[in-house]
Short mmCIF file of C-alpha atoms (C1' of nucleotides) in Angstrom, two decimals:
data_model
loop_
_atom_site.label_atom_id
_atom_site.label_comp_id
_atom_site.label_asym_id
_atom_site.label_seq_id
_atom_site.Cartn_x
_atom_site.Cartn_y
_atom_site.Cartn_z
CA UNK X 104 81.22 99.60 141.88
CA UNK X 105 82.79 99.78 138.11
CA UNK X 106 80.70 97.54 135.70
CA UNK X 107 81.99 96.47 132.12
CA UNK X 108 80.07 97.35 129.34
CA UNK X 109 79.29 95.82 126.03
CA UNK X 110 80.86 97.76 123.31
CA UNK X 111 81.15 97.38 119.49
CA UNK X 112 84.97 97.02 119.81
CA UNK X 113 84.77 94.57 122.63
CA UNK X 114 82.20 92.27 121.02
CA UNK X 115 84.01 92.36 117.57
CA UNK X 116 87.45 91.43 119.24
CA UNK X 117 85.99 88.76 121.43
CA UNK X 118 84.15 87.08 118.37
CA UNK X 119 87.47 87.50 116.15
CA UNK X 120 89.37 85.61 118.91
CA UNK X 121 86.75 83.05 119.80
CA UNK X 122 86.17 82.09 116.21
CA UNK X 123 89.82 81.89 115.19
CA UNK X 124 91.84 78.37 115.26
CA UNK X 125 95.04 80.10 115.84
CA UNK X 126 96.02 82.60 118.36
CA UNK X 127 96.22 86.15 116.96
CA UNK X 128 98.54 89.14 117.63
CA UNK X 129 97.56 92.97 118.17
CA UNK X 130 98.65 93.83 114.59
CA UNK X 131 96.55 90.79 113.22
CA UNK X 132 93.37 91.73 115.10
CA UNK X 133 93.77 95.55 113.88
CA UNK X 134 94.19 94.49 110.20
CA UNK X 135 91.06 92.26 110.76
CA UNK X 136 89.03 95.16 112.22
CA UNK X 137 89.68 97.57 109.54
CA UNK X 138 89.64 100.98 111.28
CA UNK X 139 86.59 99.93 113.32
CA UNK X 140 88.25 101.41 116.35
CA UNK X 141 91.74 102.82 117.42
CA UNK X 142 95.03 101.02 118.04
CA UNK X 143 94.76 101.93 121.68
CA UNK X 144 91.27 100.69 122.10
CA UNK X 145 92.42 97.25 120.94
CA UNK X 146 95.16 97.12 123.62
CA UNK X 147 92.63 98.23 126.20
CA UNK X 148 90.04 95.66 125.15
CA UNK X 149 92.57 92.77 125.25
CA UNK X 150 93.48 93.84 128.63
CA UNK X 151 90.02 93.59 129.79
CA UNK X 152 89.39 90.36 128.07
CA UNK X 153 92.60 88.89 129.83
CA UNK X 154 91.35 90.22 133.13
CA UNK X 155 87.67 88.78 132.65
CA UNK X 156 89.30 85.33 131.73
CA UNK X 157 87.88 85.32 128.30
CA UNK X 158 91.32 85.09 126.49
CA UNK X 159 95.00 84.25 127.52
CA UNK X 160 98.34 85.46 126.30
CA UNK X 161 100.99 83.50 124.62
CA UNK X 162 104.60 84.96 124.07
CA UNK X 163 105.97 83.55 121.10
CA UNK X 164 109.62 82.28 120.64
CA UNK X 165 110.21 85.38 118.52
CA UNK X 166 108.81 87.67 121.36
CA UNK X 167 105.52 88.43 119.48
CA UNK X 168 102.71 88.60 121.88
CA UNK X 169 99.45 86.52 120.94
CA UNK X 170 95.96 86.05 122.36
CA UNK X 171 93.94 82.91 122.15
CA UNK X 172 90.53 82.03 123.58
CA UNK X 173 90.13 80.17 126.71
CA UNK X 174 88.53 76.64 125.58
CA UNK X 175 89.51 74.12 128.08
CA UNK X 176 89.95 76.13 131.12
CA UNK X 177 86.37 77.42 131.47
CA UNK X 178 86.11 76.41 134.97
CA UNK X 179 89.67 76.10 136.55
CA UNK X 180 91.20 78.55 134.07
CA UNK X 181 94.93 77.07 134.09
CA UNK X 182 97.08 77.29 131.10
CA UNK X 183 99.76 74.94 131.62
CA UNK X 184 99.29 73.34 128.19
CA UNK X 185 101.84 73.53 125.27
CA UNK X 186 101.80 76.08 122.46
CA UNK X 187 103.04 75.17 118.82
CA UNK X 188 104.57 77.87 116.57
CA UNK X 189 104.82 76.83 112.97
CA UNK X 190 107.92 78.37 111.31
CA UNK X 191 106.25 78.23 107.78
CA UNK X 192 102.76 79.20 108.28
CA UNK X 193 103.42 81.31 111.18
CA UNK X 194 100.46 80.15 113.07
CA UNK X 195 100.50 79.73 116.72
CA UNK X 196 98.06 77.34 118.03
CA UNK X 197 97.04 75.84 121.59
CA UNK X 198 97.76 72.18 122.23
CA UNK X 199 95.22 72.02 124.83
CA UNK X 200 95.64 68.33 125.60
CA UNK X 201 99.54 68.54 125.83
CA UNK X 202 100.58 69.11 129.29
CA UNK X 203 104.45 68.53 129.81
CA UNK X 204 105.58 67.07 133.04
CA UNK X 205 109.04 67.92 134.58
CA UNK X 206 110.83 67.75 138.30
CA UNK X 207 111.63 71.10 139.60
CA UNK X 208 114.31 71.47 142.08
CA UNK X 209 113.03 72.26 145.74
CA UNK X 210 111.91 75.79 146.73
CA UNK X 211 110.92 76.85 143.30
CA UNK X 212 107.34 78.16 143.64
CA UNK X 213 105.37 78.16 140.20
CA UNK X 214 102.77 80.48 139.32
CA UNK X 215 102.65 80.92 135.72
CA UNK X 216 104.13 78.84 132.59
CA UNK X 217 104.68 79.57 128.95
CA UNK X 218 105.70 76.54 126.96
CA UNK X 219 105.99 77.00 123.10
CA UNK X 220 107.62 74.88 120.74
CA UNK X 221 108.42 76.02 117.01
CA UNK X 222 108.97 73.89 113.99
CA UNK X 223 106.59 72.57 111.42
CA UNK X 224 102.72 72.10 112.02
CA UNK X 225 100.83 68.89 110.51
CA UNK X 226 99.56 70.93 107.54
CA UNK X 227 103.11 72.42 106.66
CA UNK X 228 105.21 69.42 107.25
CA UNK Q 78 135.66 83.87 102.93
CA UNK Q 79 134.38 85.88 105.92
CA UNK Q 80 136.32 85.44 109.29
CA UNK Q 81 135.17 86.67 112.63
CA UNK Q 82 137.36 89.24 114.47
CA UNK Q 83 137.80 89.66 118.18
CA UNK Q 84 136.69 93.01 118.91
CA UNK Q 85 136.66 94.97 122.49
CA UNK Q 86 132.86 95.09 122.26
CA UNK Q 87 132.53 91.39 121.56
CA UNK Q 88 135.02 90.25 124.14
CA UNK Q 89 133.29 92.21 126.84
CA UNK Q 90 129.82 91.19 126.18
CA UNK Q 91 131.01 87.50 125.71
CA UNK Q 92 132.70 87.58 129.23
CA UNK Q 93 129.80 89.54 130.76
CA UNK Q 94 127.26 87.03 129.61
CA UNK Q 95 129.69 83.85 130.54
CA UNK Q 96 130.25 85.17 134.22
CA UNK Q 97 126.87 86.06 134.92
CA UNK Q 98 124.62 83.50 136.67
CA UNK Q 99 121.39 84.91 135.54
CA UNK Q 100 120.49 85.76 131.76
CA UNK Q 101 120.86 89.28 130.80
CA UNK Q 102 118.68 91.52 128.47
CA UNK Q 103 120.10 94.10 126.19
CA UNK Q 104 119.25 96.75 128.19
CA UNK Q 105 121.17 95.27 131.08
CA UNK Q 106 124.17 94.56 128.98
CA UNK Q 107 124.17 98.11 127.81
CA UNK Q 108 124.12 99.53 131.53
CA UNK Q 109 126.88 97.27 132.47
CA UNK Q 110 129.22 98.27 129.51
CA UNK Q 111 128.86 101.92 130.59
CA UNK Q 112 128.89 103.51 127.05
CA UNK Q 113 131.68 101.32 126.02
CA UNK Q 114 129.99 101.02 122.47
CA UNK Q 115 126.76 101.99 120.54
CA UNK Q 116 123.41 100.06 121.55
CA UNK Q 117 123.35 99.08 117.74
CA UNK Q 118 126.65 97.35 118.14
CA UNK Q 119 125.40 95.23 121.16
CA UNK Q 120 122.69 93.95 118.98
CA UNK Q 121 124.90 93.01 116.19
CA UNK Q 122 127.31 91.40 118.68
CA UNK Q 123 124.50 89.55 120.31
CA UNK Q 124 123.44 88.32 116.75
CA UNK Q 125 127.06 87.00 116.09
CA UNK Q 126 127.37 85.33 119.30
CA UNK Q 127 123.93 83.61 118.76
CA UNK Q 128 125.16 82.28 115.34
CA UNK Q 129 128.32 81.30 116.71
CA UNK Q 130 126.60 79.27 119.50
CA UNK Q 131 128.37 80.84 122.46
CA UNK Q 132 124.89 82.13 123.83
CA UNK Q 133 121.14 81.26 123.54
CA UNK Q 134 118.03 83.65 123.38
CA UNK Q 135 115.40 83.35 126.05
CA UNK Q 136 112.20 84.98 125.36
CA UNK Q 137 110.47 85.70 128.97
CA UNK Q 138 106.83 85.52 130.07
CA UNK Q 139 106.78 89.30 129.67
CA UNK Q 140 108.11 89.31 126.34
CA UNK Q 141 111.54 90.68 127.30
CA UNK Q 142 114.37 88.80 125.53
CA UNK Q 143 117.50 87.83 127.30
CA UNK Q 144 120.52 86.08 126.75
CA UNK Q 145 122.51 83.35 128.62
CA UNK Q 146 125.56 81.51 128.06
CA UNK Q 147 125.58 77.96 126.71
CA UNK Q 148 126.80 75.70 129.56
CA UNK Q 149 125.44 72.19 129.10
CA UNK Q 150 125.16 72.26 125.27
CA UNK Q 151 129.04 72.77 124.62
CA UNK Q 152 128.90 69.61 122.29
CA UNK Q 153 125.38 68.92 121.15
CA UNK Q 154 124.10 72.46 121.69
CA UNK Q 155 120.44 71.70 122.62
CA UNK Q 156 118.21 74.00 124.54
CA UNK Q 157 115.38 71.95 125.85
CA UNK Q 158 115.93 72.84 129.40
CA UNK Q 159 113.58 75.09 131.29
CA UNK Q 160 114.00 78.82 132.32
CA UNK Q 161 112.79 80.03 135.66
CA UNK Q 162 111.80 83.75 135.80
CA UNK Q 163 111.22 85.02 139.42
CA UNK Q 164 108.67 87.47 139.60
CA UNK Q 165 110.38 89.20 142.78
CA UNK Q 166 114.05 89.58 141.82
CA UNK Q 167 113.24 89.62 138.03
CA UNK Q 168 116.24 87.26 137.50
CA UNK Q 169 115.89 84.63 134.84
CA UNK Q 170 118.03 81.37 135.24
CA UNK Q 171 118.68 78.34 133.32
CA UNK Q 172 117.69 75.21 134.82
CA UNK Q 173 120.02 73.10 132.74
CA UNK Q 174 119.12 69.89 134.23
CA UNK Q 175 115.33 70.10 134.10
CA UNK Q 176 114.11 68.87 130.91
CA UNK Q 177 110.35 68.51 130.48
CA UNK Q 178 108.67 65.57 128.77
CA UNK Q 179 105.50 65.74 126.67
CA UNK Q 180 103.37 63.62 124.07
CA UNK Q 181 102.93 65.72 121.06
CA UNK Q 182 100.35 64.54 118.53
CA UNK Q 183 101.40 62.98 115.16
CA UNK Q 184 102.84 65.23 112.39
CA UNK Q 185 104.41 68.00 114.67
CA UNK Q 186 108.10 68.56 113.78
CA UNK Q 187 109.86 70.36 116.53
CA UNK Q 188 113.02 72.31 115.89
CA UNK Q 189 112.98 74.64 118.66
CA UNK Q 190 111.59 74.92 122.24
CA UNK Q 191 111.15 77.89 124.77
CA UNK Q 192 110.10 76.71 128.33
CA UNK Q 193 109.61 79.40 131.00
CA UNK Q 194 108.08 79.22 134.41
CA UNK Q 195 107.64 82.12 136.52
CA UNK Q 196 106.95 82.37 140.15
CA UNK Q 197 109.33 82.77 142.93
CA UNK Q 198 112.84 81.40 143.10
CA UNK Q 199 114.56 79.65 146.07
CA UNK Q 200 116.23 83.03 147.13
CA UNK Q 201 112.80 84.96 147.16
CA UNK Q 202 110.25 82.35 148.46
"C1'" DT T 190 64.84 111.08 128.56
"C1'" DA T 191 68.45 112.47 131.53
"C1'" DT T 192 72.13 111.06 134.46
"C1'" DT T 193 76.15 108.37 135.26
"C1'" DT T 194 80.74 106.89 134.23
"C1'" DA T 195 82.89 103.23 131.43
"C1'" DA T 196 85.09 103.30 127.13
"C1'" DT T 197 87.12 105.53 123.11
"C1'" DG T 198 90.04 108.42 120.12
"C1'" DC T 199 93.64 111.28 119.68
"C1'" DA T 200 98.15 113.24 120.61
"C1'" DA T 201 102.34 112.46 122.57
"C1'" DC T 202 105.51 109.71 124.37
"C1'" DA T 203 108.90 105.49 125.71
"C1'" DA T 204 111.31 101.11 124.86
"C1'" DT T 205 112.92 98.02 121.49
"C1'" DG T 206 114.77 96.71 117.53
"C1'" DT T 207 116.29 97.52 112.38
"C1'" DT T 208 118.79 99.58 108.13
"C1'" DG T 209 122.09 102.29 105.34
"C1'" DC T 210 126.23 104.16 104.81
"C1'" DA T 211 130.56 106.40 105.93
"C1'" DA T 212 134.48 105.95 109.17
"C1'" DA T 213 137.15 102.98 112.15
"C1'" DA T 214 139.78 98.89 113.61
"C1'" DG T 215 140.98 93.94 112.94
"C1'" DT T 216 143.82 90.60 110.28
"C1'" DA T 217 146.97 88.99 106.96
"C1'" DA T 218 150.33 89.69 103.61
"C1'" DT T 219 154.09 92.62 101.83
"C1'" DA R 74 155.94 98.69 110.35
"C1'" DT R 75 153.18 99.46 106.52
"C1'" DT R 76 149.53 98.34 103.14
"C1'" DA R 77 145.42 96.42 101.67
"C1'" DC R 78 141.13 94.05 102.37
"C1'" DT R 79 137.25 93.59 104.86
"C1'" DT R 80 134.64 93.13 109.11
"C1'" DT R 81 132.97 95.83 112.71
"C1'" DT R 82 131.41 100.47 114.52
"C1'" DG R 83 128.81 104.70 115.26
"C1'" DC R 84 125.41 107.59 113.79
"C1'" DA R 85 121.30 108.80 112.26
"C1'" DA R 86 116.88 107.71 110.81
"C1'" DC R 87 113.30 104.85 110.83
"C1'" DA R 88 109.58 100.84 112.10
"C1'" DT R 89 106.98 98.50 115.54
"C1'" DT R 90 105.15 97.86 119.92
"C1'" DG R 91 102.97 99.19 124.00
"C1'" DT R 92 101.80 103.09 127.45
"C1'" DT R 93 99.65 107.28 129.37
"C1'" DG R 94 96.56 111.86 130.01
"C1'" DC R 95 92.67 113.99 128.68
"C1'" DA R 96 88.58 115.63 126.37
"C1'" DT R 97 84.91 113.36 124.30
"C1'" DT R 98 81.59 109.58 123.17
"C1'" DA R 99 78.43 106.49 124.26
"C1'" DA R 100 76.66 102.40 127.38
"C1'" DA R 101 73.70 101.19 131.04
"C1'" DT R 102 70.46 102.65 134.62
"C1'" DA R 103 67.01 105.37 136.90
#
DNA sequence: TATTTAATGCAACAATGTTGCAAAAGTAAT
DNA sequence: ATTACTTTTGCAACATTGTTGCATTAAATA
């Protein structure tokens, strides 16, 4: 049986994401950690945090992958909320309360969703 | 004044995308063209087709960028429809008729949207 | 403290996308 | 058809992002 271990890198990254109001990219995390660990380690830690359900992954409209903590989905772990990407301050935030509705044609089976809007956030508009 | 020119590469790529029922990635286009032109040229042609409004860009849930022709938006050119990404056959299609609705908090100004669902398409489910 | 094995660092690699510049090829005028 | 002008292309080189193998390091348990 393989059991997870608490390492410095994992703890730091987890805290960084948890305390951030915006979603963070791999490179942003790397800058924040200031050489605490290797680039590869960050990828592997993020992978583990995803598996363990502490964070979720967001693909921005420009293709950049960002990571955000799981707030609203502690129990059920569903991510059908909208993300907002600000074109001015470049921040990506989870709008946890905004869940879009739509009517899908028959025979489509949905297992994952990625909704991202871009424009100006309240701070920038 | 700079005016666009009709080149072999542009014509081929435009036709390829227009005649495809699914969105195509850069690498898929490259394979189809079989060395007709350079990798870089494809990037630049796609850039021009985007500017000219013949195609639109879709960022898939896995971060892969795909391009699809503009069908429904010939006049108004809006892309608020949903995209569906099949996990089995890997196809990405535009569900032109499916437009999601949602209530955004005040002071957000939306200029672009990217909605992608993934799961199983009718052919694969 | 010793043992076990998860986690890390390093090097090397692959995929994707960008940029500068000289050469090639459209387009329009002669 | 030829010329002149400028867009477009190909090539090389580079940047970024993400992955993999393997030896080493360091948690967690006994």
